[in-house]
XYZ file of C-alpha atoms in Angstrom:
780
model
C 0.227 0.008 0.082
C 1.413 3.201 -1.139
C 1.133 6.333 1.072
C 3.541 9.463 -0.133
C 1.378 10.321 -2.562
C 1.307 13.247 -0.663
C 3.728 14.503 1.175
C 6.173 15.812 -1.193
C 3.221 18.443 -0.865
C 3.085 18.686 3.181
C 6.722 16.662 4.763
C 8.396 20.300 4.710
C 6.226 22.741 3.419
C 5.772 25.409 5.950
C 2.123 25.894 6.851
C -0.331 28.051 8.992
C -1.009 26.613 12.727
C -4.011 24.017 12.586
C -6.723 25.287 14.128
C -7.217 23.158 17.898
C -11.300 22.301 18.412
C -12.833 21.970 21.524
C -14.225 18.358 21.812
C -17.716 19.060 23.286
C -18.162 22.408 21.327
C -16.457 23.168 18.294
C -15.251 25.953 18.458
C -11.728 27.134 19.499
C -10.099 27.010 22.700
C -8.932 30.296 25.899
C -8.382 29.349 29.017
C -10.428 32.053 29.761
C -13.711 29.642 28.084
C -14.090 27.592 31.460
C -15.365 28.413 34.296
C -16.063 27.975 37.292
C -18.434 29.047 39.102
C -19.360 30.912 42.194
C -17.973 27.951 43.958
C -14.755 28.856 43.199
C -11.992 28.994 46.281
C -9.094 30.479 46.297
C -5.213 28.461 47.822
C -2.141 29.976 49.764
C 0.934 28.249 50.758
C 2.676 28.029 53.670
C 5.890 27.434 53.029
C 9.106 26.524 55.001
C 11.515 30.300 56.139
C 14.225 27.442 56.453
C 16.294 25.605 53.963
C 16.264 22.174 56.461
C 14.706 21.636 59.686
C 12.754 19.768 61.707
C 8.992 19.865 62.036
C 8.429 19.665 65.940
C 4.340 20.584 65.605
C 1.753 22.630 63.725
C -1.102 23.405 64.402
C -3.457 24.780 62.646
C -6.736 25.786 65.452
C -6.780 29.275 64.188
C -6.155 28.899 60.230
C -9.773 26.873 60.569
C -11.709 29.091 62.572
C -11.244 32.210 60.354
C -13.848 33.017 58.463
C -14.384 31.866 54.895
C -11.525 29.777 55.448
C -12.765 26.316 54.533
C -9.514 23.501 54.041
C -6.756 23.122 56.173
C -3.797 20.644 54.384
C -1.075 19.589 56.434
C 2.050 16.740 55.891
C -0.026 14.579 57.639
C -2.886 13.937 55.872
C -0.964 13.301 52.862
C 1.894 10.726 54.602
C 2.641 9.117 50.806
C 5.991 9.729 48.817
C 5.505 10.893 45.565
C 7.472 11.789 42.065
C 9.083 10.792 38.614
C 11.257 8.390 38.256
C 12.949 8.523 42.848
C 9.862 9.123 45.613
C 11.573 11.448 47.475
C 9.177 14.337 48.832
C 5.941 14.069 50.251
C 3.263 16.752 48.563
C 3.399 19.053 51.894
C 6.965 18.195 53.843
C 6.093 16.095 56.942
C 8.871 15.469 59.386
C 11.380 17.832 58.281
C 11.222 20.507 55.792
C 14.518 20.579 53.339
C 14.583 24.019 50.862
C 13.267 27.841 51.474
C 9.827 27.410 50.150
C 8.628 23.349 50.754
C 4.787 23.634 51.350
C 4.173 22.506 54.794
C 0.332 23.191 55.327
C -2.833 24.632 52.823
C -5.115 27.257 52.809
C -8.336 26.821 50.316
C -10.734 29.712 50.940
C -13.020 32.174 49.681
C -10.145 34.639 48.754
C -6.544 35.497 48.096
C -7.061 37.290 50.877
C -8.292 34.922 52.839
C -6.262 32.811 52.641
C -3.367 35.220 53.097
C -4.356 35.861 55.843
C -4.830 32.822 56.926
C -1.153 31.689 56.724
C 0.068 34.151 59.180
C -2.421 31.778 61.605
C -0.505 29.137 61.041
C 1.826 28.025 63.919
C 4.681 26.439 63.050
C 7.872 25.215 64.848
C 11.929 24.339 63.612
C 14.325 23.112 64.509
C 17.009 24.667 62.617
C 19.414 21.795 61.145
C 22.620 22.192 59.230
C 22.324 23.627 55.508
C 24.133 22.504 52.219
C 24.413 24.056 49.389
C 26.965 23.453 47.407
C 27.134 19.331 45.943
C 31.009 19.854 47.666
C 29.610 19.770 50.188
C 27.360 17.635 50.922
C 29.043 14.904 49.808
C 31.504 14.516 52.172
C 31.771 11.844 54.561
C 30.403 13.817 57.409
C 28.076 16.173 55.755
C 24.152 16.150 57.389
C 22.115 13.903 55.659
C 19.328 15.670 53.625
C 17.528 12.105 53.196
C 18.887 9.699 56.189
C 15.809 7.491 54.224
C 17.632 7.363 51.394
C 17.600 3.472 51.253
C 14.674 2.960 51.219
C 13.480 4.587 48.598
C 11.429 3.872 45.824
C 13.049 3.479 43.192
C 13.699 3.324 39.238
C 15.622 0.404 38.031
C 17.631 2.677 36.453
C 18.179 4.711 38.791
C 21.515 4.022 41.844
C 21.683 6.345 44.335
C 23.792 5.568 47.519
C 22.174 4.597 51.170
C 23.462 6.773 54.003
C 25.213 9.465 51.406
C 23.358 12.383 50.104
C 24.507 10.843 46.658
C 20.614 10.310 44.807
C 22.136 9.053 40.992
C 25.732 7.648 40.824
C 25.328 6.795 36.776
C 29.304 5.369 36.005
C 30.647 4.756 31.779
C 34.244 2.491 31.677
C 35.437 2.899 28.098
C 39.206 1.477 27.756
C 41.834 2.343 29.733
C 41.938 7.209 30.114
C 45.542 6.032 32.738
C 47.120 4.098 30.306
C 47.074 6.821 27.011
C 47.165 10.105 29.550
C 51.794 9.508 28.736
C 50.881 9.509 25.459
C 48.489 12.572 24.799
C 50.376 15.173 23.411
C 48.142 17.344 25.139
C 46.246 17.355 28.385
C 43.721 20.116 29.591
C 42.431 19.649 32.576
C 39.055 22.195 33.818
C 36.795 22.495 37.053
C 33.253 24.777 35.784
C 30.288 25.797 37.336
C 27.236 26.484 36.073
C 25.114 28.081 38.098
C 20.585 27.059 39.058
C 18.387 29.676 35.702
C 15.244 29.233 36.249
C 12.680 28.251 32.992
C 10.637 31.639 34.158
C 7.205 31.162 31.323
C 5.404 33.859 30.973
C 2.699 31.970 32.582
C 3.246 30.693 35.809
C 2.011 27.771 37.161
C -1.817 27.703 37.906
C -4.030 24.812 38.576
C -7.883 24.163 39.683
C -9.068 20.997 41.329
C -12.537 19.875 42.482
C -13.154 16.253 43.743
C -17.374 15.476 43.559
C -19.811 13.641 46.532
C -18.293 10.219 43.635
C -14.786 11.554 45.361
C -13.989 11.576 40.850
C -11.108 14.283 41.340
C -10.708 16.867 37.782
C -7.628 18.431 37.350
C -7.520 21.796 35.324
C -3.532 22.243 34.203
C -0.772 24.185 32.948
C 0.957 20.860 32.436
C 3.457 19.569 29.651
C 2.928 16.169 31.148
C -1.031 15.782 32.038
C -1.475 11.812 32.194
C 2.511 11.585 34.179
C 0.951 13.887 36.361
C -2.362 11.816 35.969
C -0.156 8.892 37.690
C 1.558 10.611 40.247
C -1.294 11.866 41.950
C -2.609 8.825 41.920
C 0.003 6.972 43.538
C -0.086 9.963 45.607
C -3.586 10.076 46.863
C -3.993 5.583 47.215
C -6.611 6.771 43.661
C -6.874 4.293 40.613
C -5.718 6.984 37.925
C -8.896 6.151 36.785
C -10.360 8.638 39.248
C -8.563 11.738 38.043
C -9.001 13.715 35.350
C -6.298 15.979 34.009
C -7.454 18.021 31.532
C -4.437 20.690 30.304
C -4.552 24.096 27.955
C -2.194 25.580 26.124
C 0.814 26.019 28.335
C 1.589 29.858 28.142
C 5.809 28.615 28.340
C 6.732 25.411 29.450
C 11.186 25.018 28.900
C 10.928 22.022 30.967
C 8.947 23.663 34.661
C 5.431 22.247 33.456
C 7.091 19.102 33.150
C 5.824 16.059 35.476
C 4.539 17.026 39.242
C 6.080 20.424 41.378
C 2.267 22.329 42.713
C -0.171 20.285 41.293
C -0.958 18.060 44.263
C -1.242 20.815 46.699
C -5.080 21.895 45.268
C -5.976 18.304 44.456
C -5.152 18.441 48.609
C -7.456 21.310 49.616
C -10.526 19.923 47.434
C -10.159 16.309 49.269
C -11.488 18.225 52.228
C -13.471 20.851 50.174
C -15.133 18.560 47.975
C -17.297 20.099 45.567
C -15.769 23.393 45.036
C -12.665 23.502 42.733
C -10.058 24.920 44.254
C -7.288 27.102 43.209
C -3.843 27.621 43.066
C -1.755 30.168 40.763
C 1.784 30.650 42.100
C 2.827 33.999 42.286
C 6.539 35.675 40.169
C 8.154 35.071 42.795
C 7.654 31.337 44.192
C 7.937 30.612 39.960
C 11.719 31.321 41.141
C 12.178 29.495 43.260
C 8.575 26.617 44.912
C 9.334 24.568 41.886
C 11.949 23.580 39.105
C 14.706 24.936 37.935
C 17.751 23.919 35.697
C 19.725 22.144 38.305
C 23.024 23.763 39.017
C 26.682 21.315 37.469
C 30.290 21.122 39.018
C 32.254 19.823 36.380
C 36.474 18.299 35.884
C 36.661 17.822 33.381
C 40.912 15.338 32.042
C 40.891 15.772 27.801
C 44.102 13.982 25.794
C 45.092 14.683 22.144
C 47.475 13.119 20.161
C 49.806 15.730 17.999
C 47.343 14.935 15.133
C 44.583 15.631 17.063
C 42.854 12.595 17.573
C 41.404 13.352 21.100
C 42.823 9.665 22.906
C 41.173 9.475 26.221
C 38.798 11.886 28.808
C 37.868 11.545 32.441
C 34.904 13.534 32.873
C 33.129 13.260 36.760
C 30.553 16.096 37.063
C 28.942 17.266 40.794
C 24.762 18.356 40.161
C 23.445 20.054 42.685
C 19.308 18.032 41.831
C 18.334 20.468 45.203
C 16.474 19.465 48.194
C 14.873 16.605 45.695
C 15.636 14.739 42.862
C 12.770 13.142 41.577
C 13.663 13.533 38.513
C 17.206 15.176 37.974
C 18.309 11.713 39.196
C 17.898 11.404 35.355
C 19.135 14.429 34.526
C 22.132 13.234 36.540
C 22.398 9.780 34.376
C 21.546 12.045 30.639
C 25.357 13.685 31.221
C 26.520 9.998 32.565
C 25.969 8.557 28.633
C 26.541 11.754 27.022
C 29.726 12.736 28.459
C 31.409 12.463 25.420
C 29.995 15.443 23.558
C 30.021 14.336 19.744
C 33.381 12.833 19.666
C 35.090 9.560 19.263
C 37.244 8.855 22.285
C 37.861 5.567 22.757
C 39.121 5.812 26.348
C 36.738 7.263 28.519
C 35.665 7.061 32.649
C 32.941 9.037 32.999
C 31.250 9.606 37.069
C 27.815 11.586 37.000
C 26.300 12.052 40.657
C 23.621 13.799 41.707
C 23.553 15.199 45.365
C 21.241 16.722 46.918
C 22.062 20.148 48.769
C 18.950 22.071 50.623
C 18.828 24.717 47.063
C 15.211 24.544 45.305
C 14.329 21.265 43.850
C 16.822 20.880 40.127
C 14.690 19.187 37.652
C 14.363 19.474 33.766
C 14.672 22.357 31.589
C 14.794 22.884 28.301
C 17.882 20.662 27.139
C 18.072 18.156 29.749
C 22.248 18.768 31.284
C 23.931 19.299 27.693
C 23.895 22.879 27.877
C 25.642 22.268 30.994
C 27.372 19.332 30.058
C 29.018 21.120 26.557
C 30.048 24.423 28.499
C 32.797 22.236 29.852
C 33.126 19.697 27.012
C 33.093 22.365 24.437
C 36.290 25.383 25.472
C 38.625 22.317 26.496
C 38.050 20.936 23.291
C 38.983 24.650 22.099
C 42.345 24.725 24.600
C 43.223 20.749 23.149
C 43.834 22.249 19.497
C 45.374 25.485 20.678
C 48.159 22.795 22.425
C 48.797 21.124 19.359
C 47.963 24.217 16.632
C 45.658 22.971 14.998
C 42.119 24.894 13.818
C 39.527 25.119 15.907
C 37.042 23.526 13.458
C 39.625 21.295 11.712
C 39.638 19.776 15.187
C 36.459 19.054 15.511
C 35.283 17.450 12.097
C 38.989 15.279 12.734
C 36.969 13.877 16.271
C 32.699 14.539 15.723
C 30.831 11.161 15.411
C 29.978 9.309 12.689
C 27.972 6.359 11.463
C 29.216 3.342 12.643
C 31.595 4.516 15.469
C 31.148 3.009 18.649
C 29.955 5.847 21.730
C 31.104 5.506 25.385
C 28.011 3.184 25.735
C 29.293 0.251 23.633
C 25.974 2.025 21.697
C 26.878 1.997 17.921
C 26.338 5.384 16.336
C 23.632 6.087 13.908
C 24.127 8.544 10.267
C 24.305 12.125 11.404
C 25.290 15.181 9.667
C 28.006 16.915 12.436
C 30.404 17.722 9.519
C 28.141 19.677 8.075
C 26.946 21.187 11.116
C 30.302 21.898 11.567
C 31.408 23.119 8.503
C 28.253 25.018 7.715
C 28.384 27.379 10.698
C 32.294 27.848 9.988
C 31.354 29.149 6.696
C 28.060 31.488 7.518
C 30.853 33.035 10.496
C 34.319 33.079 8.078
C 36.036 31.369 10.051
C 39.432 31.959 9.417
C 38.687 35.797 8.113
C 39.882 38.817 11.175
C 36.933 41.141 11.380
C 37.616 45.068 12.873
C 36.430 46.312 16.007
C 33.543 48.800 14.848
C 36.562 50.964 18.442
C 38.959 51.411 19.192
C 38.062 50.193 22.727
C 36.321 47.101 21.009
C 37.428 43.268 20.062
C 36.278 41.522 17.172
C 36.191 37.850 18.415
C 34.515 34.357 16.964
C 33.400 31.224 18.729
C 32.445 27.454 17.820
C 30.871 24.942 19.890
C 29.359 21.810 18.315
C 26.570 19.331 20.663
C 24.166 16.089 20.330
C 21.908 15.372 22.942
C 19.459 11.886 23.384
C 15.139 12.176 24.279
C 16.422 11.644 28.312
C 13.705 9.191 29.343
C 13.088 5.620 30.535
C 13.114 2.653 27.733
C 9.989 2.750 26.780
C 7.586 5.863 27.053
C 4.705 4.961 24.584
C 2.373 7.881 22.031
C -0.712 7.307 20.896
C -2.471 8.207 18.809
C -6.715 8.963 16.645
C -8.162 9.559 14.028
C -12.041 10.572 13.112
C -13.753 11.225 9.721
C -16.747 14.060 9.827
C -19.396 13.901 7.492
C -18.224 16.641 5.789
C -14.983 15.345 5.224
C -12.998 17.567 8.225
C -10.595 14.993 9.746
C -10.368 15.197 13.624
C -7.311 14.609 15.093
C -6.260 13.707 18.738
C -3.575 13.303 20.473
C -1.923 13.819 23.992
C 1.259 16.062 23.519
C 0.999 18.742 24.445
C 1.409 22.384 21.889
C 3.427 24.668 24.312
C 4.530 26.972 21.621
C 7.051 25.034 19.173
C 4.072 23.705 17.012
C 3.800 20.452 18.046
C 0.267 19.665 16.651
C 0.590 21.976 13.525
C 3.903 19.089 12.965
C 0.704 16.169 13.764
C -2.095 17.780 11.473
C 0.536 17.941 8.783
C 1.411 14.542 9.343
C -1.701 12.551 9.402
C -3.248 15.094 6.290
C 0.339 13.390 3.671
C 0.136 10.290 5.113
C -4.160 9.916 4.376
C -3.844 11.055 0.878
C -5.963 14.933 1.854
C -5.269 18.826 2.173
C -3.721 20.296 5.779
C -6.571 22.674 6.126
C -9.439 19.708 6.889
C -7.759 18.279 10.021
C -8.219 19.412 13.361
C -6.778 18.347 16.156
C -8.332 18.251 19.315
C -8.666 19.428 22.155
C -7.791 20.289 25.301
C -5.696 17.488 26.802
C -7.965 15.611 28.317
C -6.634 12.427 30.091
C -9.938 11.370 29.731
C -10.126 11.152 26.061
C -7.003 12.030 24.392
C -4.681 9.272 23.396
C -2.186 7.989 25.762
C 0.727 10.474 25.490
C 3.915 9.495 28.455
C 5.208 13.278 28.546
C 5.581 16.953 26.624
C 9.129 16.689 27.008
C 12.895 15.339 25.447
C 12.277 16.925 22.156
C 10.462 13.888 21.726
C 6.814 14.392 19.686
C 7.820 15.355 16.188
C 9.454 11.536 16.309
C 7.661 10.179 18.922
C 3.721 11.237 18.279
C 5.161 12.041 14.901
C 5.226 8.080 14.203
C 1.986 6.974 16.165
C -0.267 9.568 14.707
C 1.259 7.804 11.522
C 0.448 5.010 12.215
C -3.578 6.196 13.225
C -3.400 7.729 9.938
C -2.369 4.188 8.099
C -5.218 1.999 9.250
C -7.659 5.193 9.205
C -6.203 4.182 4.986
C -7.211 0.304 5.751
C -10.419 0.963 6.358
C -11.407 3.370 4.247
C -9.706 1.017 1.505
C -11.415 -2.560 2.829
C -15.146 -0.034 2.208
C -14.179 0.964 -1.205
C -13.026 -1.783 -2.190
C -15.280 -4.319 -1.168
C -18.206 -1.007 -2.778
C -16.631 -1.194 -5.515
C -15.505 -5.468 -6.294
C -11.945 -3.907 -6.477
C -9.010 -5.016 -4.510
C -7.886 -1.977 -1.910
C -3.743 -2.106 -3.529
C -5.335 -0.414 -7.027
C -6.139 2.039 -4.860
C -5.422 5.744 -3.454
C -6.616 9.224 -2.548
C -5.902 12.505 -3.457
C -6.871 15.819 -1.587
C -9.718 13.776 -0.264
C -10.464 10.679 -2.710
C -9.783 8.136 -3.212
C -8.888 7.056 -7.470
C -8.791 3.227 -8.843
C -6.053 3.421 -10.838
C -7.638 0.264 -12.090
C -11.937 2.166 -13.599
C -10.583 5.200 -12.814
C -13.636 5.456 -10.687
C -13.515 7.994 -8.017
C -15.514 9.152 -4.446
C -14.595 11.640 -2.067
C -14.474 11.212 1.385
C -17.096 12.694 2.670
C -19.533 11.100 0.946
C -18.700 7.138 3.376
C -16.885 8.770 6.086
C -19.892 8.425 8.316
C -22.292 6.346 6.770
C -20.942 3.840 4.162
C -21.691 3.621 0.563
C -24.970 1.400 -1.135
C -25.563 -1.449 -1.655
C -27.044 -1.987 -5.478
C -30.189 -1.387 -5.244
C -29.572 0.115 -1.888
C -29.615 -3.341 -0.308
C -27.710 -2.825 2.578
C -25.190 -0.704 3.584
C -20.899 -0.835 3.207
C -18.595 0.649 5.524
C -19.865 2.978 8.589
C -17.933 5.605 11.105
C -14.282 5.418 10.331
C -11.837 5.494 13.322
C -8.189 4.862 13.080
C -6.532 3.948 15.669
C -2.508 4.424 15.908
C 0.290 3.540 19.092
C 4.056 4.377 18.664
C 6.518 3.275 22.272
C 10.215 2.136 21.612
C 11.336 -1.450 22.360
C 15.179 -1.674 21.394
C 16.102 1.199 24.378
C 18.494 -1.930 26.109
C 19.585 -0.816 29.792
C 22.839 -0.156 30.685
C 25.728 -2.119 32.744
C 25.247 -0.172 36.666
C 28.911 -0.629 36.897
C 30.466 0.318 33.666
C 27.451 1.874 32.165
C 27.555 -0.403 28.924
C 25.132 -1.704 26.347
C 23.726 -2.038 23.586
C 21.570 1.127 23.213
C 21.725 3.454 25.146
C 19.232 6.074 23.010
C 17.255 6.114 20.486
C 19.515 8.729 18.656
C 20.570 11.741 18.758
C 20.485 14.978 17.554
C 23.203 16.721 16.762
C 24.262 20.845 15.353
C 26.929 23.034 16.586
C 26.448 27.247 16.341
C 29.050 29.894 15.483
C 29.210 33.406 17.075
C 30.676 35.838 16.198
C 30.723 39.316 18.186
C 32.371 41.945 20.852
C 33.960 42.810 23.444
C 34.139 47.065 24.775
C 37.517 46.991 27.418
C 35.965 50.493 29.040
C 33.366 47.762 29.945
C 33.525 44.300 30.078
C 29.912 44.108 28.332
C 29.907 42.242 24.485
C 28.020 42.021 22.138
C 26.408 39.461 19.625
C 27.491 41.101 15.944
C 26.865 36.925 14.824
C 24.833 34.270 15.866
C 24.634 30.823 13.642
C 22.524 27.309 14.321
C 23.138 24.494 12.009
C 20.895 21.193 13.405
C 20.477 18.074 11.816
C 17.444 17.266 12.006
C 16.637 14.549 10.262
C 14.035 15.283 8.012
C 11.738 19.426 8.259
C 8.794 18.571 8.538
C 7.876 21.812 9.164
C 10.996 25.152 8.639
C 9.822 27.163 9.602
C 8.740 26.048 12.494
C 12.559 23.786 12.604
C 13.513 27.477 12.406
C 11.602 29.073 15.145
C 12.655 26.427 17.246
C 16.034 27.675 16.019
C 16.247 30.966 16.634
C 14.378 30.725 20.378
C 16.797 27.835 21.467
C 19.954 30.431 21.147
C 18.527 33.237 22.066
C 16.547 31.669 25.478
C 21.060 29.703 25.395
C 22.448 34.019 25.103
C 19.963 34.769 27.747
C 21.660 32.283 29.604
C 25.104 32.590 29.542
C 25.528 36.430 29.957
C 22.643 37.493 32.077
C 20.694 34.601 33.726
C 21.768 32.925 37.314
C 20.023 33.052 40.743
C 21.902 34.280 43.759
C 21.471 32.453 46.933
C 22.331 33.443 49.849
C 21.734 30.336 52.750
C 18.996 28.663 51.237
C 17.136 32.147 49.504
C 16.820 33.661 46.719
C 18.573 36.870 46.529
C 16.962 38.102 42.784
C 13.198 36.533 42.908
C 12.182 39.080 40.128
C 12.356 40.574 36.914
C 14.287 43.696 38.131
C 17.416 41.609 39.536
C 16.532 38.309 37.807
C 17.842 40.031 34.259
C 17.123 37.838 30.929
C 17.341 39.499 27.609
C 15.245 41.445 25.447
C 15.238 42.418 22.178
C 17.763 44.967 22.727
C 20.320 41.763 23.646
C 19.979 40.208 20.746
C 22.850 39.732 17.589
C 21.662 42.228 14.658
C 22.111 38.818 12.424
C 20.089 35.169 14.294
C 20.625 33.095 10.433
C 19.389 29.954 10.969
C 20.638 26.111 8.355
C 18.855 23.008 8.500
C 20.453 19.430 7.862
C 18.834 16.327 6.800
C 20.662 13.428 8.245
C 17.597 10.946 8.091
C 16.501 9.308 10.770
C 15.486 4.662 10.227
C 13.129 5.065 12.601
C 11.562 8.226 12.563
C 8.278 9.720 10.985
C 10.255 10.435 7.021
C 13.693 10.735 8.858
C 12.830 13.367 10.867
C 14.028 13.885 14.964
C 13.289 15.799 17.570
C 15.049 19.990 17.912
C 13.409 21.925 20.786
C 15.972 21.327 23.008
C 19.342 21.937 20.457
C 19.535 24.931 19.952
C 20.418 25.822 23.154
C 22.861 23.758 24.127
C 25.870 24.786 22.961
C 25.739 28.548 22.753
C 26.956 29.370 26.413
C 30.408 26.833 25.022
C 29.596 28.641 21.998
C 29.868 31.458 22.875
C 32.358 31.581 26.231
C 35.491 30.357 23.045
C 34.396 33.922 21.010
C 35.180 35.988 24.296
C 38.111 33.798 24.076
C 38.962 34.549 21.285
C 37.992 38.038 21.851
C 40.821 39.218 25.131
C 41.745 35.837 26.087
C 40.167 35.101 29.515
C 38.794 32.225 30.423
C 35.788 32.004 32.904
C 34.849 29.341 35.612
C 31.263 29.778 34.765
C 28.985 31.764 33.243
C 26.737 34.029 33.543
C 29.446 35.928 31.674
C 27.845 39.930 32.568
C 29.654 42.567 31.729
C 31.107 43.010 34.919
C 32.808 40.191 35.100
C 34.015 39.916 31.952
C 35.724 43.426 32.763
C 37.427 42.648 36.529
C 38.803 40.057 35.048
C 40.081 42.296 31.936
C 41.015 44.036 34.843
C 43.257 41.868 36.736
C 45.513 40.228 32.979
C 45.436 44.139 32.443
C 43.504 43.890 28.709
């Protein structure tokens, strides 16, 4: 059965975003369409003022008596632990608090003002404990244990916590023997870097509304990347069936990872369980958004890398200490991803890597766009630059010589698939005229160029599933149901393109059913890991193939022809044998009448599809070796031309270029949009962003003191280049590219700064003040 008739017209086409249709009304969806009525209660949360303390007592009696208060909850009401990969936290703190801002109690009241007043009436007695704020301190043998019961926690079988320590995961990679080849190296680089915590700062803060009906059915409306994962995690924590929990997720006003998994969403449910029949709304303030939810983990990384005189990298030792914060229920998998990707996109025969996830009393680290790869590549790519310089080799040529290629055996023992990384490196180098000096615009300024390569695999369990459904309507319009979330990346648009191309129909009649609703939408693991185009796309394609099969069965039976002779073109079934034709709308629901209307053939057409990778294998606990560590890697490179003001230290980015191998660009405009957005977010994290803590308390939880890039900080020129080397298991060869464009940015800009003024810093942000200080230290 040939299905690619219309592929040239739809795959690789810059179509506009698809309409999203509400299941109940058929109208466009807006968050404000959801109304909760006068019974709506407002929740506020009593939070810990201490980074680490025992809870001696909690007295909520005064708060419960305050007029307007309808429910009060504490950890005593919810004893079960919760977490995605490691169940290490409670909905509300129970015996102790582990970071400033941890929920201790919650109040639901008739207004936010009443709820806030009630919080002041809750008395909590604490006994302060020593706190730890750096992973190096946390791993010391005599460090206080932040989770004394770590050895008892439920954990995924690919996560390796160390009981009676603050190490919640230790991922090892052992390939070859670096110690045997250091003496053979013509150059060896030893470096330490520290990449700080940053926040996702979505425009929409976390918000959720929960309602428990009289029968005990829970409904949660949340701004979420993970409605199905939330349902599962909440059900386990509450001892409920997932069938009794419904999660409805409308459009997300910015995610970048912070709305993946479960953070604050269980809190309004906890209160709604005590106020049945009342919807309970919890909306985080901007200050709460900064430090009470997921942030990007900090990383202290120690690298030793050596090469021979010809530029071949021979050995790498990579030790990573990830600051997972007070809970590492999601962060342990970031540590794992850092471990199996420890070499960066290079073929290195001798590798020793240790990736540690470490508890501290900082705020909780979790998924952030790039999932640890920005932090890892910040170190790797600067060391690569230094090695090339040490042996007098061009930095682009050095990368081309060592870049991983099809058939290479990676550090984990996996065989590398075809990749266009060399083409990416060459294209960005050419775009910035690598090797050609540029004159600064003034005598007090210096120009520099920097480059960095990258790779990233979807970081996920070995069995994350996707599913999709397709329903044909009487008028020929088509409803496409998916469980992946639209967070601005264009996932619904791409899904509609794939469905249309596979079916053989125009793009315009496709309607994506929304919002995502765990009671009615097909299952999707999570909208994370840059996986939807690949995984959900495969499921959509399978659903469309199933739909075609049903269509051909009906028509072939009605016409007495072979299904192999039928095709669908622009929504019309055509016989290549008899040249008969019939539009889908003429039979999609009611079927085709038999001769003389003596019965009917067909009926409503409902296609189903699913996809789950079944080829990812386990990795040895002691060596990290296995047949296939990940499904695939997306590779790419960035290059920058910058100008540094010697009088102020300020960086101006003149030219920024990205090139990524996306396998196949289903929608080139959306791919370029991801590349442009990613590079801007990467620039922001490189030059401006850092969460500043003092004794565990964030000092800059606002947009005055926490700077993010604005249009004034954008490069004068941004160039995005698409490379396409097809992936064998992707729809038409497609791979994801949502996170990747901000992975190499820090390293590429760091290398450009060095090229301009000859300084290297321990880590970002590369603020004007920091650069100016280093310039003065070098007397520049």
